[in-house]
Short mmCIF file of C-alpha atoms and ligand atoms in Angstrom, two decimals:
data_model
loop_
_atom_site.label_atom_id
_atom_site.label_comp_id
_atom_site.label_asym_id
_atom_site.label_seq_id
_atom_site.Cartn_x
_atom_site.Cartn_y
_atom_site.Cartn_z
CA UNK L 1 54.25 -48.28 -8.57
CA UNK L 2 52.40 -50.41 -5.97
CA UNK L 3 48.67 -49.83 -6.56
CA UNK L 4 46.13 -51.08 -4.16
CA UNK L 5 44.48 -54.72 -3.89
CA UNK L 6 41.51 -54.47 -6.28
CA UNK L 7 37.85 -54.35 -5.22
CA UNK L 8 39.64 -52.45 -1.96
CA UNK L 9 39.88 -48.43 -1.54
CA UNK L 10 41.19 -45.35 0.15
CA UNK L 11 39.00 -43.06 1.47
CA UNK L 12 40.72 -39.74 0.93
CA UNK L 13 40.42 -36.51 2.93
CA UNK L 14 37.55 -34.52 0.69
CA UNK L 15 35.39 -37.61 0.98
CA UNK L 16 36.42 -39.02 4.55
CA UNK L 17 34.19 -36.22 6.33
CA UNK L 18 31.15 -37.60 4.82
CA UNK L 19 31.70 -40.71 6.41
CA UNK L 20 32.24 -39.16 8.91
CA UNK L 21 29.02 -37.53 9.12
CA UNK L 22 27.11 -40.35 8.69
CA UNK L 23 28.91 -42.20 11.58
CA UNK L 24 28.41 -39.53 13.85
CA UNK L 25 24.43 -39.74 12.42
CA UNK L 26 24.23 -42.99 13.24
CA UNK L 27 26.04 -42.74 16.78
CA UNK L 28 23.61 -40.56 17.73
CA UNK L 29 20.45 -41.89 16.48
CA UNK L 30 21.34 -45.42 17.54
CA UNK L 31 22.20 -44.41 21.43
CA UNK L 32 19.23 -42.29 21.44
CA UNK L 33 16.83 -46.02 20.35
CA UNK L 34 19.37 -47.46 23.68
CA UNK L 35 22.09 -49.08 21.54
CA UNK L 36 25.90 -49.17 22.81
CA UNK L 37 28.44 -49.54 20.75
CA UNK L 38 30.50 -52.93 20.72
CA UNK L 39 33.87 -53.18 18.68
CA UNK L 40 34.52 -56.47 18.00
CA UNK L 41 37.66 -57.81 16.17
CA UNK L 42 38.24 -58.52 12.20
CA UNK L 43 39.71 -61.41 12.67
CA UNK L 44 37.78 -65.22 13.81
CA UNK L 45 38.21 -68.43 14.03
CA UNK L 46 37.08 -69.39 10.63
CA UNK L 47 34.36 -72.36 12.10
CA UNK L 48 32.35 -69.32 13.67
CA UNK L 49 31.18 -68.36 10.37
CA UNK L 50 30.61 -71.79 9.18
CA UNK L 51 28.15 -72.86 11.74
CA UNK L 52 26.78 -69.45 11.82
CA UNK L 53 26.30 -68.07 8.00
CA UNK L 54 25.71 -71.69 6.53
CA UNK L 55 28.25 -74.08 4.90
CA UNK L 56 26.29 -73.84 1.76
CA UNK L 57 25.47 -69.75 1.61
CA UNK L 58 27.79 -68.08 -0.97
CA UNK L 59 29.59 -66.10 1.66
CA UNK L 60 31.32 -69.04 3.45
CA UNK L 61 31.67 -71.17 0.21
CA UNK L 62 33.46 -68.67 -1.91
CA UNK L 63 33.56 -65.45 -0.14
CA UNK L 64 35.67 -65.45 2.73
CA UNK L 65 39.27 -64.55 2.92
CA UNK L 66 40.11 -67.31 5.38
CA UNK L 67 44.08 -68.28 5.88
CA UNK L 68 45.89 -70.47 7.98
CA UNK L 69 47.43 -69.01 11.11
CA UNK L 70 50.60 -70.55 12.44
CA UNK L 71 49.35 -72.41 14.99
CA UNK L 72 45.87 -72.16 15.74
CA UNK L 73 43.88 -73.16 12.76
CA UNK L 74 41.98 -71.23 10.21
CA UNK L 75 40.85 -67.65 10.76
CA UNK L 76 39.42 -65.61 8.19
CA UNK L 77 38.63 -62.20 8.33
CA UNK L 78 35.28 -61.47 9.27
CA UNK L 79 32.83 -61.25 5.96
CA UNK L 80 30.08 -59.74 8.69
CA UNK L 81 29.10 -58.74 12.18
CA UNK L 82 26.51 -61.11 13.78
CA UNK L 83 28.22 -63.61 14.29
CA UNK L 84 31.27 -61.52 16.08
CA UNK L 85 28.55 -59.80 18.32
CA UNK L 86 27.07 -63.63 19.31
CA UNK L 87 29.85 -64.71 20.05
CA UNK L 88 31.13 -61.79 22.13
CA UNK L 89 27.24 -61.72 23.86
CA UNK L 90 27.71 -65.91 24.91
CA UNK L 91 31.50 -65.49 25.60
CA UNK L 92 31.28 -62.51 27.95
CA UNK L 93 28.12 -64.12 29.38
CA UNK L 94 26.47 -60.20 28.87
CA UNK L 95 23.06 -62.33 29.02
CA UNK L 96 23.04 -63.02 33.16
CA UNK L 97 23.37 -59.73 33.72
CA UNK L 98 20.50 -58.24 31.32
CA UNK L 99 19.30 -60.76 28.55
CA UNK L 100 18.05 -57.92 26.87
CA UNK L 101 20.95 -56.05 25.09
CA UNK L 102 21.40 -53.63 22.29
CA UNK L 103 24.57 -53.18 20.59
CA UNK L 104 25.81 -51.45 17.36
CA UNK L 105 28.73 -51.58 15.36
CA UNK L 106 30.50 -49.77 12.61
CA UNK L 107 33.77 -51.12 10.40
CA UNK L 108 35.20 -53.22 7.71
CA UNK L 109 34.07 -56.37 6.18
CA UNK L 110 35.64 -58.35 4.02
CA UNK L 111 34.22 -60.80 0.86
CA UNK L 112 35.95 -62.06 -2.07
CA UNK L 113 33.20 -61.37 -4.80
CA UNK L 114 33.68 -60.15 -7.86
CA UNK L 115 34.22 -55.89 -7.35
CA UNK L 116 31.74 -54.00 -9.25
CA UNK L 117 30.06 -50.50 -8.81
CA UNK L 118 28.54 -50.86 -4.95
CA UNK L 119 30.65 -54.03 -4.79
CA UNK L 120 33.64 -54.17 -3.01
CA UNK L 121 36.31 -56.63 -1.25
CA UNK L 122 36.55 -54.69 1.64
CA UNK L 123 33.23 -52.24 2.45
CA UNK L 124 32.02 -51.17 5.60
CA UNK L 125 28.69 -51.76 7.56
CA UNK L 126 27.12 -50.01 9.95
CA UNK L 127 25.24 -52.89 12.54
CA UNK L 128 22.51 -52.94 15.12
CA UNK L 129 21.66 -56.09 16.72
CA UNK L 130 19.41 -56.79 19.40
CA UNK L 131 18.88 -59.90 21.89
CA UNK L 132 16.57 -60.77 24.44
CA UNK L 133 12.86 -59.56 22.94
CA UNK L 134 10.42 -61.32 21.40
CA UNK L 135 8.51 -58.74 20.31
CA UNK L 136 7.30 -58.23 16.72
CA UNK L 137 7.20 -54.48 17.55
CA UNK L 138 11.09 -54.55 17.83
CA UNK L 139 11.29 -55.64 14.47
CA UNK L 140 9.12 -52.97 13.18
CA UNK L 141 11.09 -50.61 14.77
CA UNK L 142 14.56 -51.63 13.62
CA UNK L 143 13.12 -50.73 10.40
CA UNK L 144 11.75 -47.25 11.52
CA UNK L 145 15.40 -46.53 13.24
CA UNK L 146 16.85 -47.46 9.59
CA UNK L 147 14.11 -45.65 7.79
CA UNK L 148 14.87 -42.84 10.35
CA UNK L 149 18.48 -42.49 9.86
CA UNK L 150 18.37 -42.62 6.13
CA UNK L 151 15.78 -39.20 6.04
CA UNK L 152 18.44 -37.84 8.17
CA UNK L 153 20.84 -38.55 5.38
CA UNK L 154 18.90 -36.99 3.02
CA UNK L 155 18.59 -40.58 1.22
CA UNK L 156 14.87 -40.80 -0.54
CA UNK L 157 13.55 -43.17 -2.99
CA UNK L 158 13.66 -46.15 -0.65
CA UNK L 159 11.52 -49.24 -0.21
CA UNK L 160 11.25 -51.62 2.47
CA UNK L 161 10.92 -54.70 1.32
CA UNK L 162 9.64 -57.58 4.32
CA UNK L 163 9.37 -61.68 4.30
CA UNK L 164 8.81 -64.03 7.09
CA UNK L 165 11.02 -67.12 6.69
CA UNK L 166 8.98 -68.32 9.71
CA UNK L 167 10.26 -71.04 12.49
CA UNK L 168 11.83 -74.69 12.27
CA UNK L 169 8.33 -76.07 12.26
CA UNK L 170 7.16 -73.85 8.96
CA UNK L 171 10.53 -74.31 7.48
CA UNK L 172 10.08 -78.14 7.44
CA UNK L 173 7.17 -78.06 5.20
CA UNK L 174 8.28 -75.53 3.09
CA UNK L 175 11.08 -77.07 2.38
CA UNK L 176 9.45 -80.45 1.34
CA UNK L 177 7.07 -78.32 -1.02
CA UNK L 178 10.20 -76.29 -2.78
CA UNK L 179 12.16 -79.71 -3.11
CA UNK L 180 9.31 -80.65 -5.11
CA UNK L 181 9.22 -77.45 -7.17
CA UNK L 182 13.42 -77.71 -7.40
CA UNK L 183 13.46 -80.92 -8.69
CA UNK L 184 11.18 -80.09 -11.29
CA UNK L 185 13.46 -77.36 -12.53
CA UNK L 186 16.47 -78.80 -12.21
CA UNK L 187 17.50 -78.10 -15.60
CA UNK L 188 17.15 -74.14 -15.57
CA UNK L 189 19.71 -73.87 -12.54
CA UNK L 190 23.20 -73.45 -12.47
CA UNK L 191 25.66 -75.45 -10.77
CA UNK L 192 25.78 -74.08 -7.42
CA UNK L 193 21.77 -74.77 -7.24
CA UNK L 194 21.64 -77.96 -8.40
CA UNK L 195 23.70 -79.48 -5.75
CA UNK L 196 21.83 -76.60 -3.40
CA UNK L 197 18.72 -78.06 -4.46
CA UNK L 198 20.21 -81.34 -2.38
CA UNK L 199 21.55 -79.81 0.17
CA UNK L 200 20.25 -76.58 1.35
CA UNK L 201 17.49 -75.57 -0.93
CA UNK L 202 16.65 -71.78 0.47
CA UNK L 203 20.10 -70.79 -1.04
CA UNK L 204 18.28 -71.76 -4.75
CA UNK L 205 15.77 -68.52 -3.73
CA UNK L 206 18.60 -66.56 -3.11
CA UNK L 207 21.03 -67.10 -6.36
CA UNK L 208 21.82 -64.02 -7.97
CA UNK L 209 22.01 -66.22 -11.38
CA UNK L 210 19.93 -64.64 -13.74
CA UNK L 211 18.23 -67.77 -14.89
CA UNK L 212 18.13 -69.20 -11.30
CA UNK L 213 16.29 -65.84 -10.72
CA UNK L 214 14.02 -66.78 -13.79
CA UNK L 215 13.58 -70.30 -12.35
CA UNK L 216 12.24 -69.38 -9.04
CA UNK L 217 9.57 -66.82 -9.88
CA UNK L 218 7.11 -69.29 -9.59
CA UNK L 219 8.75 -71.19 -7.04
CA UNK L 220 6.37 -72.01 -3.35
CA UNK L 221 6.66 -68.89 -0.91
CA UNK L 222 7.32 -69.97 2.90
CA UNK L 223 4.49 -67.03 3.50
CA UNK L 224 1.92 -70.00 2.73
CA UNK L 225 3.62 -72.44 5.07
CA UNK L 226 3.44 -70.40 8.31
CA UNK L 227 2.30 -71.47 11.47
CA UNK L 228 -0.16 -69.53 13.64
CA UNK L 229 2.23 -67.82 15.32
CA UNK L 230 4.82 -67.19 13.06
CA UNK L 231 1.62 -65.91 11.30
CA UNK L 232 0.46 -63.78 14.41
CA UNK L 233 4.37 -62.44 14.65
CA UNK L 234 4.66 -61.58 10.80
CA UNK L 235 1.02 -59.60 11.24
CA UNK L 236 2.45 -57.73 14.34
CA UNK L 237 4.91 -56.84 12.09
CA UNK L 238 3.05 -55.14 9.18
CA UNK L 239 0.55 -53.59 11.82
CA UNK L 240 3.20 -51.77 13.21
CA UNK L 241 4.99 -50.41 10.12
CA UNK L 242 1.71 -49.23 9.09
CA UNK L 243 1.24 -47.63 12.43
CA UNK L 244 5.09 -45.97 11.33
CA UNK L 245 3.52 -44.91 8.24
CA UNK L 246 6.57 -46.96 6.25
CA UNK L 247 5.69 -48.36 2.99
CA UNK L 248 6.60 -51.81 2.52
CA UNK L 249 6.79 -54.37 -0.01
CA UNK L 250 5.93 -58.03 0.94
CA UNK L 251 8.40 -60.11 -0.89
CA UNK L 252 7.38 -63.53 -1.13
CA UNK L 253 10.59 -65.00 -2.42
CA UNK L 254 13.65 -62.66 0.05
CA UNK L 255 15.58 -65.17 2.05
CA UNK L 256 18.77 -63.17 2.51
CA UNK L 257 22.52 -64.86 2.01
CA UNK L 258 22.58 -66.36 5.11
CA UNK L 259 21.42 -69.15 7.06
CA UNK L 260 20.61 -67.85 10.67
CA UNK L 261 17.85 -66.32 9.57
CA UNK L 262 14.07 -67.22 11.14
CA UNK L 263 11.20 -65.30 10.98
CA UNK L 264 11.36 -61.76 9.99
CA UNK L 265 13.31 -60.52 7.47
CA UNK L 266 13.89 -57.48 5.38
CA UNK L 267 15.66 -55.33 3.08
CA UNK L 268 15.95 -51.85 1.96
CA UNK L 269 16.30 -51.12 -1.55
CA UNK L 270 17.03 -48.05 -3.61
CA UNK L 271 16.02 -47.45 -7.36
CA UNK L 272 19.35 -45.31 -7.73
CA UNK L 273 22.21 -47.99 -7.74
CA UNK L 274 21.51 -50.61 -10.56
CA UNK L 275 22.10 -53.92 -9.81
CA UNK L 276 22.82 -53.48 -6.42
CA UNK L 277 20.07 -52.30 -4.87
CA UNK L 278 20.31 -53.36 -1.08
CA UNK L 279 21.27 -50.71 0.92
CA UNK L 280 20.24 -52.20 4.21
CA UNK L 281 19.26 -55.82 5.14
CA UNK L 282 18.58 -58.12 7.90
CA UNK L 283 16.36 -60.38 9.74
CA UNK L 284 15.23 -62.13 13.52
CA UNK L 285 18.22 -65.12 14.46
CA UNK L 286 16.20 -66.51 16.92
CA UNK L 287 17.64 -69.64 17.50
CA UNK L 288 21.81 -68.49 16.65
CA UNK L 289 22.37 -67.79 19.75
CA UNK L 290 22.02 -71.50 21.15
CA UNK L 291 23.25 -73.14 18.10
CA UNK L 292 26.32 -70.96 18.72
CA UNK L 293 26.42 -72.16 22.39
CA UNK L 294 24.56 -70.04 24.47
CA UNK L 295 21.23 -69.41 26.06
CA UNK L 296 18.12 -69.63 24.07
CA UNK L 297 17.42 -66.15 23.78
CA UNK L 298 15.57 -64.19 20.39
CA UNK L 299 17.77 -61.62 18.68
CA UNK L 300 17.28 -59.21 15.36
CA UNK L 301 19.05 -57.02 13.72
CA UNK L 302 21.06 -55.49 10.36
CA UNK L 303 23.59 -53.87 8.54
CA UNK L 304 23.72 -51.26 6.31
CA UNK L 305 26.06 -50.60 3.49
CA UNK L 306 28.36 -47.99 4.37
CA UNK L 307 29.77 -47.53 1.28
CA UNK L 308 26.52 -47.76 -0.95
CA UNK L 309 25.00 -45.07 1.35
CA UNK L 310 27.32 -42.70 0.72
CA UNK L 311 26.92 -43.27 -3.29
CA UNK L 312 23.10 -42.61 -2.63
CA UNK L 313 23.05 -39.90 0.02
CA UNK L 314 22.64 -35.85 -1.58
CA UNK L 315 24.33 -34.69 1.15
CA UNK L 316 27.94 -33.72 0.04
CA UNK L 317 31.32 -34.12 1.89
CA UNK L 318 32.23 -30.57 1.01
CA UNK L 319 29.76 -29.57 3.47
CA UNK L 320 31.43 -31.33 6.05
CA UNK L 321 34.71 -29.92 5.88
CA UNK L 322 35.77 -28.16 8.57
CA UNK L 323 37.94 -24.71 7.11
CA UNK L 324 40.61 -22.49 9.07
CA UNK L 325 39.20 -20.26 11.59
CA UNK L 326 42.83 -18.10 11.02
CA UNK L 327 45.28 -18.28 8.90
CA UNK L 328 48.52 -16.92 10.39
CA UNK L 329 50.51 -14.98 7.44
CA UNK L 330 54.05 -14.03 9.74
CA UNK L 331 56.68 -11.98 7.78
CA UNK L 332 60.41 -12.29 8.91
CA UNK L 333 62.04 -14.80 11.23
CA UNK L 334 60.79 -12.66 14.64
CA UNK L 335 57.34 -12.44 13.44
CA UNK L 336 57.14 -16.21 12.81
CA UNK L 337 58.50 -17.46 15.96
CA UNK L 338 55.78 -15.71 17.91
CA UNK L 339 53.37 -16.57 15.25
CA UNK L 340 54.58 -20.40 15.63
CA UNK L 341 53.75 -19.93 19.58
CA UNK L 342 50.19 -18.58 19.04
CA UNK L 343 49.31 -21.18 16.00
CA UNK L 344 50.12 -23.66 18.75
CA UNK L 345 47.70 -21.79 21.57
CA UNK L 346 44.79 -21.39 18.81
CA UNK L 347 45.12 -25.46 18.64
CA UNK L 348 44.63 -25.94 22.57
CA UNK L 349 42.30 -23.37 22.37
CA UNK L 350 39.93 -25.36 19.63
CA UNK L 351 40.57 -22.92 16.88
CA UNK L 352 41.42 -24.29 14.14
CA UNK L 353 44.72 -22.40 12.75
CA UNK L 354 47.13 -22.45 9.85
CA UNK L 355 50.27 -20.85 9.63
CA UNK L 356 52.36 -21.06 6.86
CA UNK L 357 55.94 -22.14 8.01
CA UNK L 358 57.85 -21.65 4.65
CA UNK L 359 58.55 -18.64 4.96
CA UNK L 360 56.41 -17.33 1.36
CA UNK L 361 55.68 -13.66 0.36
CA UNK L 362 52.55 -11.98 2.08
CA UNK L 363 51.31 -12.06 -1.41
CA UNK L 364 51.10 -16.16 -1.64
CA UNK L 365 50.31 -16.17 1.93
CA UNK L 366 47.34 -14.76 1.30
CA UNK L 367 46.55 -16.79 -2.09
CA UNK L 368 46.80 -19.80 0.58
CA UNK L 369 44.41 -18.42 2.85
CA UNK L 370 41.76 -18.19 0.50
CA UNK L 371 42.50 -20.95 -0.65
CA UNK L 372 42.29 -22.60 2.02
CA UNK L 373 39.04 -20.90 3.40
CA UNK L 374 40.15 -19.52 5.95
CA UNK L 375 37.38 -16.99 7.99
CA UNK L 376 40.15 -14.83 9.11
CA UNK L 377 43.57 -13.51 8.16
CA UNK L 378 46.40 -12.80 11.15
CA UNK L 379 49.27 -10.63 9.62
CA UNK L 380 52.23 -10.41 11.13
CA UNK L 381 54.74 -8.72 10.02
CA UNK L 382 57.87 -6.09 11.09
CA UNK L 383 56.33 -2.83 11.41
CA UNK L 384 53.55 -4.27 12.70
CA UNK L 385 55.58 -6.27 16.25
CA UNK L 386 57.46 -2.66 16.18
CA UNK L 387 54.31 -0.73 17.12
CA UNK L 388 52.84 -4.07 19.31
CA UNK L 389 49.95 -4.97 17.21
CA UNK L 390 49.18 -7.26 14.91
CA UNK L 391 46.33 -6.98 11.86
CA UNK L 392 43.23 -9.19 11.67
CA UNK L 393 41.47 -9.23 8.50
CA UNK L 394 38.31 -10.93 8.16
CA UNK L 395 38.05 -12.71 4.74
CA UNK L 396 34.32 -12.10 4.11
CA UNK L 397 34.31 -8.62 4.32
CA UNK L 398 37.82 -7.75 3.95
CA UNK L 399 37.82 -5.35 6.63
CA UNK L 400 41.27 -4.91 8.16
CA UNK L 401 41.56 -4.12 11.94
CA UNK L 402 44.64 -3.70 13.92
CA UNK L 403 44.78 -5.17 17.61
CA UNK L 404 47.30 -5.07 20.06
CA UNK L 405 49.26 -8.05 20.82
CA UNK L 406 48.54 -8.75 24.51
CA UNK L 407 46.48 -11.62 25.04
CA UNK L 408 46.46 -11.79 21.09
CA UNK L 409 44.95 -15.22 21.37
CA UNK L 410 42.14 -14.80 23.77
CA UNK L 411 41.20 -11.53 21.78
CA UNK L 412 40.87 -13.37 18.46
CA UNK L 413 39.02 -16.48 20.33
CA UNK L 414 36.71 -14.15 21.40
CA UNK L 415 35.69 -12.76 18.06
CA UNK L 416 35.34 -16.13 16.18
CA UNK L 417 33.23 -17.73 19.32
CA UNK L 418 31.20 -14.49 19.03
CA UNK L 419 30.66 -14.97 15.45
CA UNK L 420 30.22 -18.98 15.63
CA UNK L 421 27.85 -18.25 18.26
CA UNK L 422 26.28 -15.12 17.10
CA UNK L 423 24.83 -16.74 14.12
CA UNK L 424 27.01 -15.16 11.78
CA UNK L 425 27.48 -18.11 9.11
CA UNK L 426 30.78 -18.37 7.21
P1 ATP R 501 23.89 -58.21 -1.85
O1 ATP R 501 22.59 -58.85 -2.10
O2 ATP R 501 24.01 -56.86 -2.46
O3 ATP R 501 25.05 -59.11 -2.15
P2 ATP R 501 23.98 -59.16 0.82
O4 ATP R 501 22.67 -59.78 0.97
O5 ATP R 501 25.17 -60.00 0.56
O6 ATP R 501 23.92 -57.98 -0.28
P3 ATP R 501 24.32 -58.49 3.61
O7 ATP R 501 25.27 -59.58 3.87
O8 ATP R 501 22.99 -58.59 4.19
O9 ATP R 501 24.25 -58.22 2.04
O10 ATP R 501 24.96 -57.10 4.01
C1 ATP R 501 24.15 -55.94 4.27
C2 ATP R 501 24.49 -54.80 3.35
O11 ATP R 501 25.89 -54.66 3.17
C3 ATP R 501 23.96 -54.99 1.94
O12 ATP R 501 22.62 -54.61 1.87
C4 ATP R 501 24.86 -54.06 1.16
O13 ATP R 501 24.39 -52.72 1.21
C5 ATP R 501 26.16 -54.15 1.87
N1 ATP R 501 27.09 -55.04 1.15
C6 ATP R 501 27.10 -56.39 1.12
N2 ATP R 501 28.11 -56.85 0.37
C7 ATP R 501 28.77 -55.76 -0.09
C8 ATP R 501 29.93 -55.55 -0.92
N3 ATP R 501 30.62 -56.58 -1.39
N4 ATP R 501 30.30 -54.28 -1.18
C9 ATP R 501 29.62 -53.23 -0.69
N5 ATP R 501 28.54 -53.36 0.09
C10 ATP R 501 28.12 -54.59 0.40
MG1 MG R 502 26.10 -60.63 -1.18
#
């Protein structure tokens, strides 16, 4: 039997509405703070993620599933969602109209890492990003919209955790100071962070090596190597998630797995999911958007972890299935036939119907019904179409009522809108 690709999954019917849920959460929410959604494709030239995530950033060295194509070069499919959105903001020129925009995005990503509990090869994100505005408040309230959406979720037990990774300026002289520190403990680091060390030594903070980690407890935090206003914008920051009431962690040593980064950046981290604890991250690009070609505008934003988020959240998926307002139980050829016409009315009608076309005894019929959940019960049978009526039996309180057939369907709409709307909870 063909299984599927490890470190990839099916999301079955059962656990699909869930995820549903929380995409219809975060629809919401998001277009209430003024975001729009943006779908952008899974597939990109390969060099978009190179210049944007970092040639050296674990992601683009061994993550990516990138392929030749027949003719045009390498794509790869897309291990993220900034870069996609940059790209789509510079080539669609969406900055002379408004700089200021405010996307989101929900889908697949894609990263070759080694699949684990919360660790997949494909997972899904859910993506805000915003360009045009300066503003520390808008990075404060990123976080609050996140914060926000995860209370809807029922998701507790979460901590903010918040770094500035300042400007070019800062960056220079932190850099010099942690070569310093790097070189000194060479020997403790793995492979990967020696030649980092070299060539790119913020990855070395980020290594998820356990020694590495050791290494770089001690190592120089950029927090000392600010300028005033990278220092100003970090303040602005914390100000305003105290004005949020959000309780946040300053962490010295978070750079985040990619490159863009400048200024503020953050993650969200859960006590409940071992090892990986991230369940939200991101950070100010403020200068991708011109390395990538376009204006020099400021941008933010993150991405949540679909998939972790739904192994954190108490809500349950069960809750979110939607059950048969009728289930039709017809008896005899006749009786089916006009059953088949009305099961296809209740559908146009938004009632959700089931009729059971194999022809089964009233007895399993029913067995289905209640199996199935269904609020109501529509027999129809022989004697029944003989005399022109039909019986409805509700399923809660098994009370059995016969109607008369004409306008059968508006009759029975009428009942279960009453009851939807009149409170009456099934
Ligand atoms: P981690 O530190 O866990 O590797 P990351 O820093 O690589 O995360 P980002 O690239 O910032 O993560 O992606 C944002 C979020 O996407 C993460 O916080 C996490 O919840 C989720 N995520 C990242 N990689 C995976 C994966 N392979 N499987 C499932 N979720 C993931
Ligand atoms: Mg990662």
């Amino acid at each position: 039997m063909i299984q599927l690709i490890r470190g990839f999954k099916d999301i079955l019917p059962g656990e699909v509405e869930l995820w549903q849920h929380i995409e219809k959460t975060a629809r919401s929410l998001f277009e209430d703070f003024g975001f729009k959604e943006i779908r952008i494709p899974i597939l990109e030239h390969a060099e978009l993620f190179a210049r944007s995530i970092g040639e050296d950033t674990d992601i683009v060295e061994k993550e990516m599933y990138t392929f030749p194509d027949k003719k045009r070069g390498l794509i790869t499919l897309r291990p993220e969602a900034t870069a996609s959105v940059v790209r789509a903001y510079i080539q669609h020129t969406l900055y002379a109209k408004d700089p200021i925009q405010k996307f989101y995005t929900i889908g697949p990503m894609f990263r070759r890492e080694r699949p684990q509990k919360g660790r997949y090869r494909q997972f899904y994100q859910i993506n805000a990003e915003v360009f045009g505005i300066d503003s520390p408040l808008i990075d404060a309230q990123l976080i609050f919209m996140i914060m926000t959406f995860f209370s809807r979720l029922s998701v507790t037990g979460l901590e903010a955790h918040i770094n500035s990774l300042g400007c070019h300026k800062c960056r220079r002289n932190f850099k010099d100071a942690l070569s310093v520190f790097l070189s000194a403990a060479s020997e403790k680091l793995c492979t990967d962070c020696k030649r980092r060390s070299l060539r790119n030594p913020l990855r070395v903070l980020d290594c998820k090596v356990p020694s590495c980690k050791e290494a770089m407890v001690e190592a120089p935090s950029i927090l000392d190597y600010l300028c005033p206003e990278c220092t100003m914008h970090f303040n602005a920051v914390k100000d305003a998630l105290k004005k949020f009431n959000i309780p946040f962690v300053i962490d010295r040593l978070l750079v985040r797995g990619l490159d863009y980064y400048t200024r503020t950046t953050f993650e969200i981290q859960t006590g409940s999911l071992g090892a990986q604890n991230a369940v939200a991250g991101g950070g100010r690009y403020d200068t991708l958007v011109k390395t990538l070609g376009g204006p020099d505008q400021p941008a933010i934003g993150f991405a949540i972890g679909f998939d972790r988020l739904v192994e954190i959240t108490d809500l349950k998926s069960a809750d979110f299935v939607r059950k048969p307002d009728i289930f039709l139980a017809a008896l005899g050829e006749k009786s089916m036939s006009i059953a088949f016409e009305w099961f296809c009315a209740f559908g146009v009608d938004g009632i959700k119907a089931e009729l059971d076309l194999n022809g089964r005894s009233l007895k399993s019929q029913m067995k289905r019904a209640d199996k199935l959940g269904a609020g109501y019960v529509l027999i129809v049978g022989k004697k029944e179409l003989e005399e022109g009526s039909v019986i409805l039996r509700n399923m809660t309180t098994k009370e059995q009522t016969a109607i008369p057939i004409d306008n059968i369907v508006e009759k029975i709409k009428k009942i279960i809108d009453h009851e939807l709307h009149g409170y009456i909870k099934r």
